[in-house]
mmCIF file of C-alpha atoms and ligand atoms in Angstrom:
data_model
loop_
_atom_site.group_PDB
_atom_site.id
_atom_site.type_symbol
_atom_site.label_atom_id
_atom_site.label_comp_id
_atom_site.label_asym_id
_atom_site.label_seq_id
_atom_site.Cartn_x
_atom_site.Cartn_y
_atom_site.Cartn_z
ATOM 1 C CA UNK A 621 0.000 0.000 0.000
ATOM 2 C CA UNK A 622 1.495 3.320 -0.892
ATOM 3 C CA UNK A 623 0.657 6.356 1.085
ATOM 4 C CA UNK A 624 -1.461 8.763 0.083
ATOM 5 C CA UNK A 625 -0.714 12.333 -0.420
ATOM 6 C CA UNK A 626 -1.821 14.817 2.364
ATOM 7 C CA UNK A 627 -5.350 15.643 2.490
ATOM 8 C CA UNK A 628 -6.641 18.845 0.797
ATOM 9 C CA UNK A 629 -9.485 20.282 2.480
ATOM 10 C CA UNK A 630 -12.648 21.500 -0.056
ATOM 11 C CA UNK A 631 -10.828 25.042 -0.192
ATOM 12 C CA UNK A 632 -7.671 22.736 -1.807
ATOM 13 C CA UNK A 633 -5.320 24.362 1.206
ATOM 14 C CA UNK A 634 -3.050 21.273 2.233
ATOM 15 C CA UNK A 635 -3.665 19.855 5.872
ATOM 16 C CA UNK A 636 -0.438 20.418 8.057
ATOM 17 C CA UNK A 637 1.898 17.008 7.673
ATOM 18 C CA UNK A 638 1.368 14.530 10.838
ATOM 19 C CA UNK A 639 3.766 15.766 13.655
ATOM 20 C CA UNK A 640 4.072 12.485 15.355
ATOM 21 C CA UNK A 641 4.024 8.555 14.660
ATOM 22 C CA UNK A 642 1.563 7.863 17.871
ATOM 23 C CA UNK A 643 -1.194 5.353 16.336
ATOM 24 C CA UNK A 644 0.538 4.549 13.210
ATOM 25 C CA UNK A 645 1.142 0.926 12.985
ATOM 26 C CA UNK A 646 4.693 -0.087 11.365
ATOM 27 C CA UNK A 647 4.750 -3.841 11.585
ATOM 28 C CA UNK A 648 2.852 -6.476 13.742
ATOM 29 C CA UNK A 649 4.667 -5.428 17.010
ATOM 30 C CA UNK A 650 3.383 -2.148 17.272
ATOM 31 C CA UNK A 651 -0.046 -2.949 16.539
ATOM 32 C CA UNK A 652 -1.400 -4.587 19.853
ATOM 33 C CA UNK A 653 -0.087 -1.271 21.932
ATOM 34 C CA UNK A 654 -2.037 0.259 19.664
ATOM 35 C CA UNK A 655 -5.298 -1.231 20.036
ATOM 36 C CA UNK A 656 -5.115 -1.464 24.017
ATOM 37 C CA UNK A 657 -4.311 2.362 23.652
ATOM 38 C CA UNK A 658 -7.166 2.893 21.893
ATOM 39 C CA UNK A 659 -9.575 1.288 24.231
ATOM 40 C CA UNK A 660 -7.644 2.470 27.729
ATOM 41 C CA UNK A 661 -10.844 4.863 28.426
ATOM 42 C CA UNK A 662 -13.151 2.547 28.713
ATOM 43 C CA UNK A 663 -15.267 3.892 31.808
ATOM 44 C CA UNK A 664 -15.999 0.221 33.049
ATOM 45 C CA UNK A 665 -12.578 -1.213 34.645
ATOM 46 C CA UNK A 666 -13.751 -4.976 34.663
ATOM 47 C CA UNK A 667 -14.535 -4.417 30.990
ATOM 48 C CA UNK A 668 -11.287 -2.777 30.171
ATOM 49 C CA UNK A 669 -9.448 -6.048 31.818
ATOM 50 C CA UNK A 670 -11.329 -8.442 29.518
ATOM 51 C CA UNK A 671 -11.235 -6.414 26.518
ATOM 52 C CA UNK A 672 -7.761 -5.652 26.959
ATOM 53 C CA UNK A 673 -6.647 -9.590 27.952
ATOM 54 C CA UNK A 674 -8.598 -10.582 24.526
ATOM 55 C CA UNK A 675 -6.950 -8.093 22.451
ATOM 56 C CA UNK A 676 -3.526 -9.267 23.944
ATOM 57 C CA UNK A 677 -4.006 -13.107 23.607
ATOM 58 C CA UNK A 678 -6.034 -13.023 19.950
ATOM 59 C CA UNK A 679 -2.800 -11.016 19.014
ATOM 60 C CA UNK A 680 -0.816 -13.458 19.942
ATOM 61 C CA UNK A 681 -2.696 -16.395 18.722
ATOM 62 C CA UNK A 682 -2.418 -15.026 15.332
ATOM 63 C CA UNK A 683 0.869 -14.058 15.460
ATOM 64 C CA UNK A 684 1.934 -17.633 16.708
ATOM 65 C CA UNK A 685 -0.555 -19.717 14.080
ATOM 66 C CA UNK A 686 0.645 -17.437 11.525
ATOM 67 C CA UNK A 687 -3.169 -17.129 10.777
ATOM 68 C CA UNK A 688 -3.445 -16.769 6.128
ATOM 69 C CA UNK A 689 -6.389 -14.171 5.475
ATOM 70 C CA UNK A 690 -8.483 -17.639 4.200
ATOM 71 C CA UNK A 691 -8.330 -19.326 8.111
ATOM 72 C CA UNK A 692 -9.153 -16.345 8.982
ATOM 73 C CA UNK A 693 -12.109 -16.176 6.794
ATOM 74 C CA UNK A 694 -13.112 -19.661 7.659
ATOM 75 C CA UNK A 695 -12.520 -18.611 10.776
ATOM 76 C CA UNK A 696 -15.134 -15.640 11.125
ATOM 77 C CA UNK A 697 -17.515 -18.202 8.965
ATOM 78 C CA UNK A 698 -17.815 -20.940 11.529
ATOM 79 C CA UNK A 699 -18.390 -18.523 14.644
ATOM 80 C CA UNK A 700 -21.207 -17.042 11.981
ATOM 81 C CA UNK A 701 -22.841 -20.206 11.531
ATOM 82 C CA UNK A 702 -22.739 -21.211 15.349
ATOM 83 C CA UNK A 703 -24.617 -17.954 15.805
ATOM 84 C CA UNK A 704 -27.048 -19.147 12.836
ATOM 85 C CA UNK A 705 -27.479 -22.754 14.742
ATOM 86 C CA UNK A 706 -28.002 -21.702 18.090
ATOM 87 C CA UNK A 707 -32.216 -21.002 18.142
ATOM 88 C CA UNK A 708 -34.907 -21.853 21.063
ATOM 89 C CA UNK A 709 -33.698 -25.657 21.016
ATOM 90 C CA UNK A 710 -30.522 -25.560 20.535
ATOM 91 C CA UNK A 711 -27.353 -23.054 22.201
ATOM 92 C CA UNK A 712 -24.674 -23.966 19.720
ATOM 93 C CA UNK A 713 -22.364 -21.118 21.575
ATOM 94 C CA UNK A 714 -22.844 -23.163 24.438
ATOM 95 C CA UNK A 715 -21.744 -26.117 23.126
ATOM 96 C CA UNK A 716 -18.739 -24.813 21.689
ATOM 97 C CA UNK A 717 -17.631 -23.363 24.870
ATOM 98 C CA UNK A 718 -18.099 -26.871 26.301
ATOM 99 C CA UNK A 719 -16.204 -28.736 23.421
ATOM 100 C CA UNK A 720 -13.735 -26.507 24.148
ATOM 101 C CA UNK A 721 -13.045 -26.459 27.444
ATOM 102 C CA UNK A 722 -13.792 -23.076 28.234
ATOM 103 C CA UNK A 723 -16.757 -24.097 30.185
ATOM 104 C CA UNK A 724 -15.504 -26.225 32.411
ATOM 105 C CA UNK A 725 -12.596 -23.984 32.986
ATOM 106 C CA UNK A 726 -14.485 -20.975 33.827
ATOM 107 C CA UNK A 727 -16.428 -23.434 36.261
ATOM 108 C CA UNK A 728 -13.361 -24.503 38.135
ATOM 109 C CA UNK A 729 -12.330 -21.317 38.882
ATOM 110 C CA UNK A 730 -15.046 -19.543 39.942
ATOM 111 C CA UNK A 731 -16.462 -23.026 41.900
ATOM 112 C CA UNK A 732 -13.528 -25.164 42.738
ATOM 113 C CA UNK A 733 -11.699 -23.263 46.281
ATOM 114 C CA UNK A 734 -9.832 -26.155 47.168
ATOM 115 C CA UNK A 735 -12.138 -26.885 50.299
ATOM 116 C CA UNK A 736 -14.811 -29.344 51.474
ATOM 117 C CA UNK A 737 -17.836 -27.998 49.960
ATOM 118 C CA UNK A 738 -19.282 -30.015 47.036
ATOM 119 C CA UNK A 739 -17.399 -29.367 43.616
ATOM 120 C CA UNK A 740 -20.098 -27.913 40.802
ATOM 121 C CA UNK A 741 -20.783 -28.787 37.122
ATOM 122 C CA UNK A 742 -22.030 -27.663 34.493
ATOM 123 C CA UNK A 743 -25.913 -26.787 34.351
ATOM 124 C CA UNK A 744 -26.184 -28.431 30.925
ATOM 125 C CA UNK A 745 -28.690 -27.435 28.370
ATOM 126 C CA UNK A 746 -32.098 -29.388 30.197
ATOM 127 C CA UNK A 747 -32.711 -28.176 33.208
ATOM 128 C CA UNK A 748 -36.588 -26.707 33.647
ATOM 129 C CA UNK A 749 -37.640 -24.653 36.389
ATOM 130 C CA UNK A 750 -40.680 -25.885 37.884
ATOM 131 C CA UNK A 751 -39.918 -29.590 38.440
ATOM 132 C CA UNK A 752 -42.622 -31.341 40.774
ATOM 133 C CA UNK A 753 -42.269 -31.558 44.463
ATOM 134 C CA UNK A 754 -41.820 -34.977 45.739
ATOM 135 C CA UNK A 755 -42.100 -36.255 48.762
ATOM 136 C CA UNK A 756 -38.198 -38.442 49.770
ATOM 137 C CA UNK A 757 -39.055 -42.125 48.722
ATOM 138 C CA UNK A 758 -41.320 -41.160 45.576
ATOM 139 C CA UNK A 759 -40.474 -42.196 42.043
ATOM 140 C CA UNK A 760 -39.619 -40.076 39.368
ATOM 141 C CA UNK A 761 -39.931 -42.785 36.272
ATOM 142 C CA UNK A 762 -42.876 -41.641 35.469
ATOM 143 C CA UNK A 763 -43.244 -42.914 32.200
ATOM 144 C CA UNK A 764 -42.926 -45.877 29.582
ATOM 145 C CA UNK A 765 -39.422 -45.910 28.213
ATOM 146 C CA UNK A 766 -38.245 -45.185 31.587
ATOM 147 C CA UNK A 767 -39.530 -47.741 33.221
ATOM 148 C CA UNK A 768 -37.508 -50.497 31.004
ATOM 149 C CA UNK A 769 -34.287 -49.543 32.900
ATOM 150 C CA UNK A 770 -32.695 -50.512 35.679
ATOM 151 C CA UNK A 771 -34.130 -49.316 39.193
ATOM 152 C CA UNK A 772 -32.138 -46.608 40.950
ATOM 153 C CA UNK A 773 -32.226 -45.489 44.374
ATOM 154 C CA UNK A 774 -30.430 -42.220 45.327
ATOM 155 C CA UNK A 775 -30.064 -41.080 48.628
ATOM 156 C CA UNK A 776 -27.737 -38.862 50.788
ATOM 157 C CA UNK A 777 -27.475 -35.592 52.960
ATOM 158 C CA UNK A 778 -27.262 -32.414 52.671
ATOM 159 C CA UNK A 779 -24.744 -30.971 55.123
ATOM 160 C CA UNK A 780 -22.991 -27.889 55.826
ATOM 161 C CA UNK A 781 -19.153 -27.231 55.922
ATOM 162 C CA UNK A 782 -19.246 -28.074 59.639
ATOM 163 C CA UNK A 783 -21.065 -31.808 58.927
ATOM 164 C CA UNK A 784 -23.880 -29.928 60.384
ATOM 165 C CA UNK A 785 -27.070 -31.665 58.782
ATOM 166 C CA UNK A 786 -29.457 -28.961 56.825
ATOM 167 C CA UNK A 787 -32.926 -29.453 57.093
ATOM 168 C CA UNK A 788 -35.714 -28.148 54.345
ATOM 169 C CA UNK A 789 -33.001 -28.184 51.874
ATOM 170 C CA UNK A 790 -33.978 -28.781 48.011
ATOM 171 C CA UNK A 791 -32.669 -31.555 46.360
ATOM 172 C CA UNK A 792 -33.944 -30.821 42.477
ATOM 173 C CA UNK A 793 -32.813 -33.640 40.537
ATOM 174 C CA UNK A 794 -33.095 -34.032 36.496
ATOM 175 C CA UNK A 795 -31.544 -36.811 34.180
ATOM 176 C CA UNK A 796 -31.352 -38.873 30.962
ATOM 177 C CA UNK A 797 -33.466 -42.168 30.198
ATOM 178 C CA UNK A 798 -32.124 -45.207 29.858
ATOM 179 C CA UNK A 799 -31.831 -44.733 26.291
ATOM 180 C CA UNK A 800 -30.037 -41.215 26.771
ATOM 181 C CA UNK A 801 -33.004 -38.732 26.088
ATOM 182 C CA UNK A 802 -33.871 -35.585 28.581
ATOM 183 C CA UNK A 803 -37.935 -35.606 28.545
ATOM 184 C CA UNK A 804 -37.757 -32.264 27.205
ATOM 185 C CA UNK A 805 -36.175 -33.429 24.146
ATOM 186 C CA UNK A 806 -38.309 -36.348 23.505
ATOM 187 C CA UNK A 807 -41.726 -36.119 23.091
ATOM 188 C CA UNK A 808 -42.223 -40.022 23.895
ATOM 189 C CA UNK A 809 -41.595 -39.002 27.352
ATOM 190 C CA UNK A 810 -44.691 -37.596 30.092
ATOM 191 C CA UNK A 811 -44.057 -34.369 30.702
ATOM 192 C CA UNK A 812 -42.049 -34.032 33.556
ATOM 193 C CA UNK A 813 -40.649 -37.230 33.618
ATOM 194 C CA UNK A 814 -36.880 -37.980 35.251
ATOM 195 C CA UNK A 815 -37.307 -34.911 37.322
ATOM 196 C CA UNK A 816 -38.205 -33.700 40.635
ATOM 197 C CA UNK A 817 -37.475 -31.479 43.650
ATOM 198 C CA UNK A 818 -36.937 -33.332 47.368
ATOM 199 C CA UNK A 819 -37.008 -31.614 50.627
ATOM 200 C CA UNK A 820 -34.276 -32.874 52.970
ATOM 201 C CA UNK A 821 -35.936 -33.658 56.493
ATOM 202 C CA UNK A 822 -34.888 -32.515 60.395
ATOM 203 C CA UNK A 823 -31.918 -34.893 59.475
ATOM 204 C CA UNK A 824 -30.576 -33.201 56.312
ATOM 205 C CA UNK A 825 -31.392 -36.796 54.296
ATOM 206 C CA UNK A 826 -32.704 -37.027 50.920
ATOM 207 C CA UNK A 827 -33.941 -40.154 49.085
ATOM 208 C CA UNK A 828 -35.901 -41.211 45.559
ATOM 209 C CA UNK A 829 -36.185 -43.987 43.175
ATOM 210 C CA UNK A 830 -35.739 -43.563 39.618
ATOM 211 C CA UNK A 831 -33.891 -45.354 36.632
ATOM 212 C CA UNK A 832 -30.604 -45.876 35.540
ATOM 213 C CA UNK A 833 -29.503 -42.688 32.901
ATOM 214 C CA UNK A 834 -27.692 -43.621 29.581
ATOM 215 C CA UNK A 835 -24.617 -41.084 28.705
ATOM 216 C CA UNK A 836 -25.526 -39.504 25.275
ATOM 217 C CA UNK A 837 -24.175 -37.648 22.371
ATOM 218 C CA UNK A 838 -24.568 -33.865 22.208
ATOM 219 C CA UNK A 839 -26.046 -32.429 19.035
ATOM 220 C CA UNK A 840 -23.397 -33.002 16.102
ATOM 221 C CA UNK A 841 -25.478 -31.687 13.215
ATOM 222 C CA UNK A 842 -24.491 -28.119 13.897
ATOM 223 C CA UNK A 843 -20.591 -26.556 13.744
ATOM 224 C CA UNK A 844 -19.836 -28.154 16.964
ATOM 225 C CA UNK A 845 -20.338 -31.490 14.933
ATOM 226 C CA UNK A 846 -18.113 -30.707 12.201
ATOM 227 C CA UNK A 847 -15.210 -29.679 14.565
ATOM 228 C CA UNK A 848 -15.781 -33.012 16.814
ATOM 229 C CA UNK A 849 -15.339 -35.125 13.706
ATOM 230 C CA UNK A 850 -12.276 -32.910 12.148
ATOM 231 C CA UNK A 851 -10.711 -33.772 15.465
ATOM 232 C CA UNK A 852 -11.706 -37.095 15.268
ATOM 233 C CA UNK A 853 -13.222 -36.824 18.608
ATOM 234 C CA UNK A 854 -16.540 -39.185 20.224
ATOM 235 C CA UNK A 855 -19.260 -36.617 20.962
ATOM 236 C CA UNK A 856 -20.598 -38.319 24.766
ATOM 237 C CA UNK A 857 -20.624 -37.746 28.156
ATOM 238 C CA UNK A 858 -20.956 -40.358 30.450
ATOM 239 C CA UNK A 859 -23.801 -41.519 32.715
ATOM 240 C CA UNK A 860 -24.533 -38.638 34.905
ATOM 241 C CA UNK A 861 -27.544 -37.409 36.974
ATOM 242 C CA UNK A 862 -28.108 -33.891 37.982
ATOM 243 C CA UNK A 863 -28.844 -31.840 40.943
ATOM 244 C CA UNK A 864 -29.641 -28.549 42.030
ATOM 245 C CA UNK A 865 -28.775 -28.042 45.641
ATOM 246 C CA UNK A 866 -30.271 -24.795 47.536
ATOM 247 C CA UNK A 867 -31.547 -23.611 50.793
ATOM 248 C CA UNK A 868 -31.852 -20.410 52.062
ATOM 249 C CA UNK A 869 -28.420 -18.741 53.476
ATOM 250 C CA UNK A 870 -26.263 -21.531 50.993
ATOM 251 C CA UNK A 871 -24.883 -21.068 47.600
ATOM 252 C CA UNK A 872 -27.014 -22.935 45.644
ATOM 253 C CA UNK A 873 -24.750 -25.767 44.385
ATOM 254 C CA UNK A 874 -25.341 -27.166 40.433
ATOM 255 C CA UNK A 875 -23.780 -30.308 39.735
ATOM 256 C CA UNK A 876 -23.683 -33.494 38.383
ATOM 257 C CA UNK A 877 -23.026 -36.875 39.584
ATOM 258 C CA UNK A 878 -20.980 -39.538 37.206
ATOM 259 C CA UNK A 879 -21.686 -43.470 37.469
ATOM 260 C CA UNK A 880 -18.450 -44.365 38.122
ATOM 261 C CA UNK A 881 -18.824 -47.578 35.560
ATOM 262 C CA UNK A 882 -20.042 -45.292 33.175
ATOM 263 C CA UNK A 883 -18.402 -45.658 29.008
ATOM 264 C CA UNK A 884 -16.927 -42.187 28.629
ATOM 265 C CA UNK A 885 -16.017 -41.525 31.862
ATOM 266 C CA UNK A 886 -12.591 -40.311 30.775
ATOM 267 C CA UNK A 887 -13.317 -39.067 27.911
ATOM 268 C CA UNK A 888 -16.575 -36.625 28.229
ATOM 269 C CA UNK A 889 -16.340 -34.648 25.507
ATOM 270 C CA UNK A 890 -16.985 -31.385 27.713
ATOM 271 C CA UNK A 891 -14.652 -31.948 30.129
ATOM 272 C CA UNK A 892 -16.805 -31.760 33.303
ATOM 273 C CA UNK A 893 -15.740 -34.690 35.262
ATOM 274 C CA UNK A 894 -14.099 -33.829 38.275
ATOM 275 C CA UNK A 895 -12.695 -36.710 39.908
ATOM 276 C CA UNK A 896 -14.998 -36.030 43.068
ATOM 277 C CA UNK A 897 -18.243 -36.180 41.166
ATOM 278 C CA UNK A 898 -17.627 -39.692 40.222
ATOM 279 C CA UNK A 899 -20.236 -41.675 42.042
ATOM 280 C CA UNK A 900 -20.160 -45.309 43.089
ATOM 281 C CA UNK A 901 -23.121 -46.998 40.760
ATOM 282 C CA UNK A 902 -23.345 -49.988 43.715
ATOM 283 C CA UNK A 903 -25.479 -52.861 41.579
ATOM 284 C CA UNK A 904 -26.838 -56.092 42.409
ATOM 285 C CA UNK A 905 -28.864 -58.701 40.706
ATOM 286 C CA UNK A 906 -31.453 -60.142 42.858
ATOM 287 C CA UNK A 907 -32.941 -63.545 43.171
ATOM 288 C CA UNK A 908 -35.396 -63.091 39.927
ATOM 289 C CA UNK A 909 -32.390 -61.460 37.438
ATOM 290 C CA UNK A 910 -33.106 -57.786 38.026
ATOM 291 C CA UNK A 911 -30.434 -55.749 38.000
ATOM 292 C CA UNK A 912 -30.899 -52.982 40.705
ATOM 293 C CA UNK A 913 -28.445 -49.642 41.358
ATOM 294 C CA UNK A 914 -28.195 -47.302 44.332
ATOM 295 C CA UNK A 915 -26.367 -43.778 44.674
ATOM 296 C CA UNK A 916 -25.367 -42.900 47.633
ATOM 297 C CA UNK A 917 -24.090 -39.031 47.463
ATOM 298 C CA UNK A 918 -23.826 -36.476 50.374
ATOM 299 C CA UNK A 919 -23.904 -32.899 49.126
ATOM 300 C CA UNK A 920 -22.017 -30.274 51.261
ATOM 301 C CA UNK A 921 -22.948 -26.577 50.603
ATOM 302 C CA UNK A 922 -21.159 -23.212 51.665
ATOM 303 C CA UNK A 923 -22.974 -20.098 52.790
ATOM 304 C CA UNK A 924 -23.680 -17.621 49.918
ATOM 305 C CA UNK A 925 -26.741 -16.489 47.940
ATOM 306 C CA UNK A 926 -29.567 -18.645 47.463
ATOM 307 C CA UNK A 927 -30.091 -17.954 43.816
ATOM 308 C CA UNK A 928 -31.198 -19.778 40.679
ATOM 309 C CA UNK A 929 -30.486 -19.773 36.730
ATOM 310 C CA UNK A 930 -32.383 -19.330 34.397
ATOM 311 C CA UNK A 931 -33.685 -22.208 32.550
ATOM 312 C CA UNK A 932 -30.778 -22.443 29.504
ATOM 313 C CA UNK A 933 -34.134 -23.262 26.903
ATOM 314 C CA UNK A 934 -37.398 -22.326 27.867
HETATM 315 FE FE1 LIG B 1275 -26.813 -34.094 31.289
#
């Protein structure tokens, strides 16, 4: 590019020559001070620190891929069509976050303080608000396909940091069929079904009965798809079951509980299991053939804000 004469204003008088170099970009080094200059008064300080960490590592990842202007292009082209894919059913940004990592990273860190209270996982895309109460002992296989799996019993406490036991608690609990389907994305299913909310009683203790989950694929017809097969990557998670954890004066724990004989167990293609979140799937057969599994999983919250999400698809 050659550079252009100096501008004439509409009278034709010549605009004084530039006095100084500040802002003009040379070569790649000079660029990212540039940029971060550019965007230093930004009013909001725990913007400016994002903004200006992005700048500073996209820089760099371009400048150590040696990114040509057509990866670039394909680039900007796949984060366009994960926009296009992501609709009221689906949250293709979501699921490249988890692919990636970044997810479960951004979990750890704001979740994972090194101490005794229960580790959290990702919310996942099928949690609904509004799950029935149950009363401890009640079944939540509450329809047809579910009812071909294997019996599960779950059971535990909920305790403070202390071991203290924390009464009134609510245990809401969601999961996959046996054949790896969330009710809310299978219209076979009741409404409702593999979900519930428990109240712990005076002793902190929670209990239900449900059916084995299947792990599953996440969607692969979207970007996220294409990417899992260029890597040549499975697209499951394991086994898992879900819970919501809350009472008032407690940070309402979200997490997820892995069989520990679950396929995919170290492999889960989002990276969310946390060695302890793996629990023991205890199964026996009894005297007829029928296979039977119980949980058994304490949940320790810390104090903090009671507070919920909202529901990731409505
Ligand atoms: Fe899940």
């Amino acid at each position: 590019m050659t550079v252009s004469a100096p501008d004439r204003n509409a009278a034709g008088i010549q605009a004084p020559a530039h006095s100084s170099t500040e802002g003009i970009v040379t070569d790649e080094a000079s660029l990212t001070p540039i940029v971060l200059k550019a965007m230093a008064g930004t009013t909001d300080p725990r913007l400016l620190e994002i903004v200006t960490s992005l700048v500073r590592h996209a820089h760099a990842f371009v400048q150590e891929t040696r990114l040509t202007e057509e990866e670039f292009e394909k680039g900007l082209d796949f984060l366009v069509r994960i926009g296009k894919a992501t609709g009221e059913k689906t949250n293709e940004a979501v699921l490249l976050a988890d692919i990636l990592g970044i997810s479960s990273m951004v979990s750890l860190i704001n979740n994972h303080r090194g101490d005794d209270a229960t580790a959290s996982a990702l919310l996942g895309p099928f949690w609904r608000a509004n799950a029935p109460h149950c009363e401890n002992g009640d079944n939540i296989a509450r329809g047809e396909s579910a009812t071909h799996g294997i019996p599960l019993a779950i059971s535990g406490r909920v305790l403070d940091k202390q071991g203290k036991p924390i009464a009134g608690a609510h245990v809401d609990v969601w999961h996959a069929d046996p054949i790896g389907y969330y009710e809310n994305q299978d219209p076979s299913q009741p409404n409702m079904n593999l979900r519930g909310v428990f109240t712990t009683d005076a002793e902190g203790r929670y209990s239900l009965r449900s059916v084995r989950p299947a792990g599953y694929p996440v969607p692969t017809d979207g970007p996220c798809g294409e990417l899992l097969r260029a890597q040549n990557r499975h697209p499951y998670r394991p086994a898992h079951v879900h819970f919501m954890v809350s009472a008032p004066g407690y940070r309402t724990l979200v997490t997820q509980v892995f069989a520990d004989d679950a396929e995919h167990l170290n492999s889960d293609v989002v990276f969310a299991v946390v060695q302890s979140l793996v629990g023991r799937f205890a199964e026996t057969t009894d005297e007829k053939g029928q296979r039977r599994a119980t949980l058994q999983y304490d949940f320790i919250l810390e104090p903090g804000e009671q507070k919920f999400p909202a529901p990731p698809i409505p």
